[in-house]
Amino acid sequence: ASCLVWNQNPITVAGNGTAGNSMRSLNGPWDLSIDTNLNLYVSDGYNNRIIKFSNGNLVGIPLVSGVGNDLNQVSNPSGSIMDANGNLYISDMFNNRIMKYVNISSASPFIIGQVVAGGSIGSNYNQQQTSWGVAVDALGNVFVSDYGNNRVMKWTLRSTNGTLVAGIGNGTAGNGTNQLSCPLGIYVDQSMALYIADARNGRIQKWLFGASTGTTVGGANGQIGFPTDVSVDNYGTIYALSGGGLYRFYPGSTWGTIVISFYATTFGFKFDSVGNAYIADYGSNVISKYTVNGTSCGTGMASIRAASSKLASMAVPNLQEILEAVKGKARLKSLDLTTSH
C-alpha cells in the first residue's frame, strides 16, 4: 500500500503571497501542472494567464496572457493537466472550453492553443456550463467535469460534440448513484475508470468504463465535506483535496486520513515523479510544495503516477459560492497522521 509521509512545512515554489500581476506574484491560482523537468505551469486565474516557473526560479514567464476568447487568450483559466506527450490542457473557465497547448515545455511566449472541447455556454452536448476538472486518457480523449450541468463529458479527438460518461445528461443534480452535484476535479486511471470529486455530495465517486452509475470510494458521513480534486496512485490509493487537508483513502475504505494538513482555500494539486505534493493555495496566492520525508511502512517509496498523469480542477458559475463552500468545510483540527489502514 502507499505509505509516503510528507513534511508538513511547505516550500513556496511560485508566488510571493501577495495578489498581483508581476512575474513574481499570482492572483487566484486555481491549479498547476508539472513537466518532466519539474517546471511549473500555473493557471493564474484572475491575471488571465498561464505562467511558467522554471525549476527553482521564482520569476515566472507568461506563456498565455490577455483576457478574451481568441486562441492566444484565456478568461480565468482553471483546471490543468499535462499528458504523457508534454501537451498541456487547460480549463478556460469563462470561455466554457478546454484549450490544448502542444509540447508546452518547448513553447515560447505567447503561444496559440486549440479548442478541444466546448466553446459556448449551455447544456447541449456541444456546450459546457462552467467546465472545471479536465483529464486525458492514453488515446487523447478529453474528459471534462461540467460543473454547471452536474455531469462529466468525454470529447474524442476532433469531435464537435461531447458524450455523457457520468451524471444526468439534462443537468439535474442529485445524490443518487447515477447523479452528481457540482463535480470538480476528475481523474482517469489506466483501466479507464473515472474518479470524480462530487463536491456538493461530499464524496469521491468511481465510475467504471461504460457504467451508468457510480460507487462511493471516498468520503463517509460527511468526512471530506467539499472535495475539490482527486488523484489515484499505482496501488489504487485515492488522494482527495478538501477544506483543510489532503486525504488518503486506501482501497476498500471510504474513511480517509489527512496526510497533509493545512487551513487554506485550496483547489488543484499534483504529485511529481517522486511523490512531492504541489498544492495551489488560492487564498494565499502561492504554489506550495510539500516534500516527501519518508514512509510509514519502511518498505521504500510508494509509486505515485508521474506528474503528467494527474488531472486538475476549477471553474465556477458563482465563484463566491464555491469559495465560501470551501472555506466553510476547511478542517480546523487535523487527524492523527500516524493513523494507518
Short mmCIF file of C-alpha atoms in Angstrom, two decimals:
data_model
loop_
_atom_site.label_atom_id
_atom_site.label_comp_id
_atom_site.label_asym_id
_atom_site.label_seq_id
_atom_site.Cartn_x
_atom_site.Cartn_y
_atom_site.Cartn_z
CA ALA A 1 0.00 0.00 0.00
CA SER A 2 1.05 3.61 -0.45
CA CYS A 3 2.79 4.81 2.69
CA LEU A 4 4.51 8.09 1.90
CA VAL A 5 4.89 10.66 4.68
CA TRP A 6 5.15 14.36 3.88
CA ASN A 7 6.89 17.25 5.62
CA GLN A 8 4.10 19.43 6.99
CA ASN A 9 6.03 22.67 6.44
CA PRO A 10 5.63 23.70 2.80
CA ILE A 11 8.12 25.41 0.49
CA THR A 12 6.79 28.23 -1.69
CA VAL A 13 7.74 27.46 -5.29
CA ALA A 14 5.66 30.14 -7.06
CA GLY A 15 4.10 33.41 -5.94
CA ASN A 16 5.13 35.76 -3.14
CA GLY A 17 1.99 35.62 -1.02
CA THR A 18 0.56 38.92 -2.25
CA ALA A 19 -2.03 39.15 -5.01
CA GLY A 20 -0.50 40.87 -8.01
CA ASN A 21 0.38 40.63 -11.69
CA SER A 22 4.17 40.87 -11.60
CA MET A 23 6.37 37.98 -12.72
CA ARG A 24 6.86 37.03 -9.05
CA SER A 25 3.23 37.16 -7.99
CA LEU A 26 -0.03 35.32 -8.59
CA ASN A 27 -3.67 36.29 -8.22
CA GLY A 28 -6.05 33.42 -7.55
CA PRO A 29 -4.06 30.37 -8.71
CA TRP A 30 -6.52 27.54 -9.31
CA ASP A 31 -4.25 24.74 -10.40
CA LEU A 32 -0.91 23.73 -11.89
CA SER A 33 0.86 21.10 -13.98
CA ILE A 34 4.46 19.83 -13.82
CA ASP A 35 6.67 18.66 -16.69
CA THR A 36 9.46 16.10 -16.57
CA ASN A 37 12.00 18.84 -15.79
CA LEU A 38 9.93 19.98 -12.79
CA ASN A 39 8.88 23.23 -14.45
CA LEU A 40 5.53 24.50 -13.19
CA TYR A 41 2.67 25.78 -15.35
CA VAL A 42 0.21 27.72 -13.21
CA SER A 43 -3.38 28.61 -14.04
CA ASP A 44 -3.18 32.17 -12.70
CA GLY A 45 -6.93 32.80 -12.68
CA TYR A 46 -7.56 36.47 -12.08
CA ASN A 47 -4.49 37.50 -14.06
CA ASN A 48 -5.99 35.64 -17.04
CA ARG A 49 -2.70 33.96 -17.83
CA ILE A 50 -0.80 30.69 -17.85
CA ILE A 51 2.58 31.37 -16.32
CA LYS A 52 5.65 29.11 -16.32
CA PHE A 53 8.08 28.88 -13.42
CA SER A 54 11.27 27.07 -14.34
CA ASN A 55 12.52 24.59 -11.75
CA GLY A 56 13.71 26.59 -8.74
CA ASN A 57 13.08 30.01 -10.30
CA LEU A 58 10.57 32.24 -8.54
CA VAL A 59 10.36 34.60 -11.52
CA GLY A 60 7.71 33.41 -13.94
CA ILE A 61 7.28 33.74 -17.71
CA PRO A 62 3.72 34.19 -19.01
CA LEU A 63 3.06 31.83 -21.93
CA VAL A 64 -0.56 32.87 -22.44
CA SER A 65 -1.74 36.25 -21.27
CA GLY A 66 -4.66 38.53 -22.00
CA VAL A 67 -8.34 38.11 -21.32
CA GLY A 68 -10.51 37.17 -24.31
CA ASN A 69 -11.64 34.22 -26.40
CA ASP A 70 -9.05 34.28 -29.17
CA LEU A 71 -6.77 31.24 -29.43
CA ASN A 72 -3.93 33.15 -27.75
CA GLN A 73 -6.12 34.33 -24.85
CA VAL A 74 -7.86 32.87 -21.81
CA SER A 75 -10.52 34.04 -19.39
CA ASN A 76 -9.87 32.92 -15.80
CA PRO A 77 -8.02 29.66 -16.56
CA SER A 78 -8.55 26.94 -14.00
CA GLY A 79 -8.13 23.16 -14.27
CA SER A 80 -4.86 21.87 -15.70
CA ILE A 81 -3.30 18.62 -16.88
CA MET A 82 -0.26 17.59 -18.88
CA ASP A 83 -0.42 14.40 -20.92
CA ALA A 84 2.38 11.89 -21.44
CA ASN A 85 3.47 13.69 -24.62
CA GLY A 86 4.01 17.01 -22.89
CA ASN A 87 0.82 18.67 -24.15
CA LEU A 88 -0.90 20.99 -21.67
CA TYR A 89 -4.69 21.12 -21.32
CA ILE A 90 -6.39 24.00 -19.52
CA SER A 91 -10.00 24.62 -18.48
CA ASP A 92 -10.63 28.09 -19.92
CA MET A 93 -13.33 28.78 -17.38
CA PHE A 94 -15.22 31.82 -18.54
CA ASN A 95 -14.90 30.80 -22.20
CA ASN A 96 -16.53 27.44 -21.38
CA ARG A 97 -13.91 25.48 -23.28
CA ILE A 98 -10.83 23.28 -22.90
CA MET A 99 -7.63 24.53 -24.55
CA LYS A 100 -4.71 22.35 -25.68
CA TYR A 101 -1.16 23.67 -25.97
CA VAL A 102 1.17 21.31 -27.84
CA ASN A 103 4.63 20.46 -26.45
CA ILE A 104 4.40 23.09 -23.76
CA SER A 105 7.97 22.63 -22.47
CA SER A 106 9.37 23.97 -25.76
CA ALA A 107 6.80 26.74 -26.17
CA SER A 108 7.75 30.42 -26.18
CA PRO A 109 5.54 33.37 -25.25
CA PHE A 110 2.94 33.96 -26.45
CA ILE A 111 1.52 30.67 -27.61
CA ILE A 112 -1.61 29.83 -29.58
CA GLY A 113 -3.77 26.94 -28.43
CA GLN A 114 -6.54 24.89 -29.95
CA VAL A 115 -10.07 24.28 -28.65
CA VAL A 116 -10.58 20.57 -27.92
CA ALA A 117 -13.91 20.72 -26.04
CA GLY A 118 -16.78 23.18 -25.77
CA GLY A 119 -16.61 26.83 -26.69
CA SER A 120 -20.05 28.13 -25.81
CA ILE A 121 -22.25 28.13 -22.71
CA GLY A 122 -25.28 25.87 -22.43
CA SER A 123 -26.49 22.35 -21.65
CA ASN A 124 -26.35 20.80 -25.11
CA TYR A 125 -23.72 18.13 -25.65
CA ASN A 126 -21.60 20.53 -27.73
CA GLN A 127 -21.60 23.06 -24.89
CA GLN A 128 -20.39 23.49 -21.32
CA GLN A 129 -21.66 25.49 -18.40
CA THR A 130 -18.51 26.25 -16.47
CA SER A 131 -16.07 23.45 -17.14
CA TRP A 132 -13.92 22.61 -14.14
CA GLY A 133 -11.80 19.47 -13.98
CA VAL A 134 -10.03 18.06 -17.03
CA ALA A 135 -8.42 14.66 -17.64
CA VAL A 136 -6.95 12.98 -20.71
CA ASP A 137 -6.67 9.25 -21.40
CA ALA A 138 -3.93 7.42 -23.31
CA LEU A 139 -5.85 7.81 -26.57
CA GLY A 140 -6.07 11.58 -26.24
CA ASN A 141 -9.75 11.67 -25.31
CA VAL A 142 -10.58 14.67 -23.13
CA PHE A 143 -12.82 14.35 -20.06
CA VAL A 144 -14.44 17.46 -18.60
CA SER A 145 -16.35 17.91 -15.35
CA ASP A 146 -19.15 20.23 -16.43
CA TYR A 147 -19.78 21.80 -13.05
CA GLY A 148 -22.84 23.85 -14.02
CA ASN A 149 -24.53 20.88 -15.71
CA ASN A 150 -23.68 18.35 -12.96
CA ARG A 151 -22.09 15.91 -15.37
CA VAL A 152 -18.81 14.64 -16.82
CA MET A 153 -18.44 14.64 -20.60
CA LYS A 154 -15.97 12.88 -22.90
CA TRP A 155 -14.70 14.55 -26.06
CA THR A 156 -12.96 12.35 -28.62
CA LEU A 157 -10.32 13.69 -30.99
CA ARG A 158 -11.64 16.30 -33.42
CA SER A 159 -15.19 15.86 -32.12
CA THR A 160 -17.62 18.79 -32.10
CA ASN A 161 -19.85 17.11 -29.51
CA GLY A 162 -19.25 15.50 -26.15
CA THR A 163 -20.56 12.17 -24.87
CA LEU A 164 -22.08 11.77 -21.42
CA VAL A 165 -20.00 9.49 -19.16
CA ALA A 166 -21.24 10.38 -15.66
CA GLY A 167 -24.24 12.16 -14.19
CA ILE A 168 -27.60 13.06 -15.71
CA GLY A 169 -27.46 14.45 -19.22
CA ASN A 170 -30.03 17.18 -18.67
CA GLY A 171 -28.02 18.73 -15.87
CA THR A 172 -30.16 17.57 -12.94
CA ALA A 173 -28.24 17.46 -9.66
CA GLY A 174 -28.75 14.76 -7.04
CA ASN A 175 -27.10 12.31 -4.66
CA GLY A 176 -28.19 9.06 -6.28
CA THR A 177 -25.68 6.57 -7.66
CA ASN A 178 -26.39 7.85 -11.19
CA GLN A 179 -26.18 11.52 -10.21
CA LEU A 180 -23.63 14.20 -9.38
CA SER A 181 -23.88 17.57 -7.70
CA CYS A 182 -21.31 20.14 -8.79
CA PRO A 183 -18.44 17.85 -9.86
CA LEU A 184 -14.98 19.43 -9.65
CA GLY A 185 -11.67 17.56 -10.02
CA ILE A 186 -11.59 14.32 -12.04
CA TYR A 187 -9.09 11.53 -12.75
CA VAL A 188 -8.98 8.70 -15.29
CA ASP A 189 -6.87 5.62 -14.48
CA GLN A 190 -5.27 3.08 -16.82
CA SER A 191 -8.40 0.89 -16.81
CA MET A 192 -10.45 3.89 -17.98
CA ALA A 193 -12.21 4.11 -14.61
CA LEU A 194 -13.23 7.67 -13.79
CA TYR A 195 -12.86 9.22 -10.32
CA ILE A 196 -14.88 12.34 -9.55
CA ALA A 197 -14.72 14.87 -6.72
CA ASP A 198 -18.51 15.11 -6.29
CA ALA A 199 -18.28 18.33 -4.33
CA ARG A 200 -21.76 19.06 -3.02
CA ASN A 201 -22.33 15.44 -2.18
CA GLY A 202 -19.08 15.34 -0.17
CA ARG A 203 -17.84 12.17 -1.81
CA ILE A 204 -15.44 10.68 -4.34
CA GLN A 205 -17.32 8.66 -6.95
CA LYS A 206 -15.80 5.95 -9.13
CA TRP A 207 -17.43 5.19 -12.49
CA LEU A 208 -16.17 2.12 -14.30
CA PHE A 209 -15.76 2.36 -18.07
CA GLY A 210 -19.18 2.31 -19.68
CA ALA A 211 -21.07 2.27 -16.37
CA SER A 212 -24.32 4.17 -15.88
CA THR A 213 -23.85 4.51 -12.11
CA GLY A 214 -21.01 5.30 -9.75
CA THR A 215 -19.75 3.88 -6.45
CA THR A 216 -18.59 5.92 -3.47
CA VAL A 217 -14.90 5.19 -2.84
CA GLY A 218 -14.03 8.15 -0.62
CA GLY A 219 -15.96 10.16 1.92
CA ALA A 220 -18.06 8.70 4.73
CA ASN A 221 -20.51 10.52 6.99
CA GLY A 222 -19.53 13.87 5.50
CA GLN A 223 -15.85 13.45 6.40
CA ILE A 224 -14.42 15.31 3.41
CA GLY A 225 -17.15 17.92 3.19
CA PHE A 226 -16.49 19.63 -0.14
CA PRO A 227 -13.79 17.82 -2.17
CA THR A 228 -12.21 19.86 -4.95
CA ASP A 229 -9.69 17.49 -6.56
CA VAL A 230 -8.76 13.80 -6.72
CA SER A 231 -5.87 11.58 -7.83
CA VAL A 232 -5.07 7.86 -7.68
CA ASP A 233 -1.68 6.15 -7.36
CA ASN A 234 -0.45 2.89 -8.87
CA TYR A 235 -1.78 0.91 -5.91
CA GLY A 236 -5.32 2.22 -6.25
CA THR A 237 -4.92 4.52 -3.27
CA ILE A 238 -7.03 7.64 -3.64
CA TYR A 239 -5.96 11.16 -2.67
CA ALA A 240 -8.60 13.87 -2.28
CA LEU A 241 -8.19 17.58 -1.57
CA SER A 242 -10.84 19.11 0.66
CA GLY A 243 -11.00 22.03 3.04
CA GLY A 244 -8.08 21.79 5.42
CA GLY A 245 -6.13 18.89 4.04
CA LEU A 246 -5.11 16.24 1.57
CA TYR A 247 -6.79 12.94 2.43
CA ARG A 248 -5.62 9.41 1.65
CA PHE A 249 -8.12 6.59 1.12
CA TYR A 250 -6.79 3.06 0.97
CA PRO A 251 -8.58 0.62 -1.38
CA GLY A 252 -11.77 -0.71 0.16
CA SER A 253 -12.12 2.07 2.74
CA THR A 254 -14.28 5.18 2.31
CA TRP A 255 -12.87 6.71 5.51
CA GLY A 256 -9.61 8.56 4.94
CA THR A 257 -6.72 10.02 6.87
CA ILE A 258 -5.30 13.53 6.44
CA VAL A 259 -1.71 13.16 5.25
CA ILE A 260 -1.03 16.86 4.61
CA SER A 261 -2.77 19.25 6.96
CA PHE A 262 -3.41 22.96 6.43
CA TYR A 263 -6.12 25.56 6.79
CA ALA A 264 -6.38 27.33 3.47
CA THR A 265 -8.59 27.85 0.43
CA THR A 266 -7.09 25.34 -2.00
CA PHE A 267 -8.22 23.68 -5.19
CA GLY A 268 -5.93 21.74 -7.56
CA PHE A 269 -2.90 19.64 -6.63
CA LYS A 270 -0.29 17.47 -8.33
CA PHE A 271 2.43 14.97 -7.43
CA ASP A 272 5.84 14.91 -9.07
CA SER A 273 7.55 11.65 -10.02
CA VAL A 274 8.94 11.00 -6.52
CA GLY A 275 5.74 11.91 -4.68
CA ASN A 276 6.31 15.51 -3.61
CA ALA A 277 2.94 17.25 -3.49
CA TYR A 278 2.27 20.64 -5.06
CA ILE A 279 -0.89 22.44 -3.93
CA ALA A 280 -2.42 25.56 -5.49
CA ASP A 281 -3.10 27.79 -2.49
CA TYR A 282 -5.74 30.04 -3.97
CA GLY A 283 -6.23 32.08 -0.83
CA SER A 284 -2.55 32.84 -0.24
CA ASN A 285 -1.68 33.30 -3.95
CA VAL A 286 1.16 30.78 -3.90
CA ILE A 287 2.01 27.27 -5.04
CA SER A 288 3.14 25.24 -2.03
CA LYS A 289 5.40 22.19 -2.25
CA TYR A 290 5.24 19.50 0.43
CA THR A 291 8.31 17.28 0.25
CA VAL A 292 8.37 13.56 0.95
CA ASN A 293 10.37 12.83 4.09
CA GLY A 294 9.94 9.09 4.46
CA THR A 295 7.47 6.25 4.57
CA SER A 296 5.24 4.90 7.30
CA CYS A 297 5.85 1.25 6.40
CA GLY A 298 9.62 1.16 5.86
CA THR A 299 9.36 -0.69 2.56
CA GLY A 300 10.64 2.08 0.30
CA MET A 301 9.00 4.79 -1.71
CA ALA A 302 5.49 4.11 -2.93
CA SER A 303 4.90 4.58 -6.62
CA ILE A 304 2.81 7.60 -7.49
CA ARG A 305 1.85 8.20 -11.08
CA ALA A 306 4.05 10.62 -12.97
CA ALA A 307 3.05 14.25 -12.78
CA SER A 308 1.81 14.16 -16.36
CA SER A 309 -0.98 11.74 -15.44
CA LYS A 310 -2.62 13.93 -12.82
CA LEU A 311 -5.72 15.85 -13.74
CA ALA A 312 -6.94 19.14 -12.46
CA SER A 313 -9.81 21.24 -11.39
CA MET A 314 -11.56 24.59 -11.33
CA ALA A 315 -14.33 26.55 -12.90
CA VAL A 316 -17.21 28.31 -11.29
CA PRO A 317 -20.52 29.83 -12.36
CA ASN A 318 -20.64 31.54 -8.97
CA LEU A 319 -17.08 31.95 -7.69
CA GLN A 320 -18.08 33.39 -4.35
CA GLU A 321 -20.41 30.46 -3.72
CA ILE A 322 -17.61 27.95 -4.25
CA LEU A 323 -15.10 29.90 -2.19
CA GLU A 324 -17.50 30.12 0.73
CA ALA A 325 -18.24 26.40 0.50
CA VAL A 326 -14.54 25.54 0.60
CA LYS A 327 -13.86 27.89 3.49
CA GLY A 328 -16.85 26.54 5.41
CA LYS A 329 -15.67 22.96 5.09
CA ALA A 330 -12.00 23.58 5.92
CA ARG A 331 -10.93 21.48 8.89
CA LEU A 332 -9.62 23.27 11.96
CA LYS A 333 -8.47 20.08 13.63
CA SER A 334 -6.16 17.64 11.88
CA LEU A 335 -6.43 13.87 12.15
CA ASP A 336 -3.59 11.85 13.61
CA LEU A 337 -1.10 11.48 10.77
CA THR A 338 0.17 8.19 12.16
CA THR A 339 -3.21 6.51 11.74
CA SER A 340 -3.00 3.67 9.22
CA HIS A 341 -5.49 1.44 7.45
#
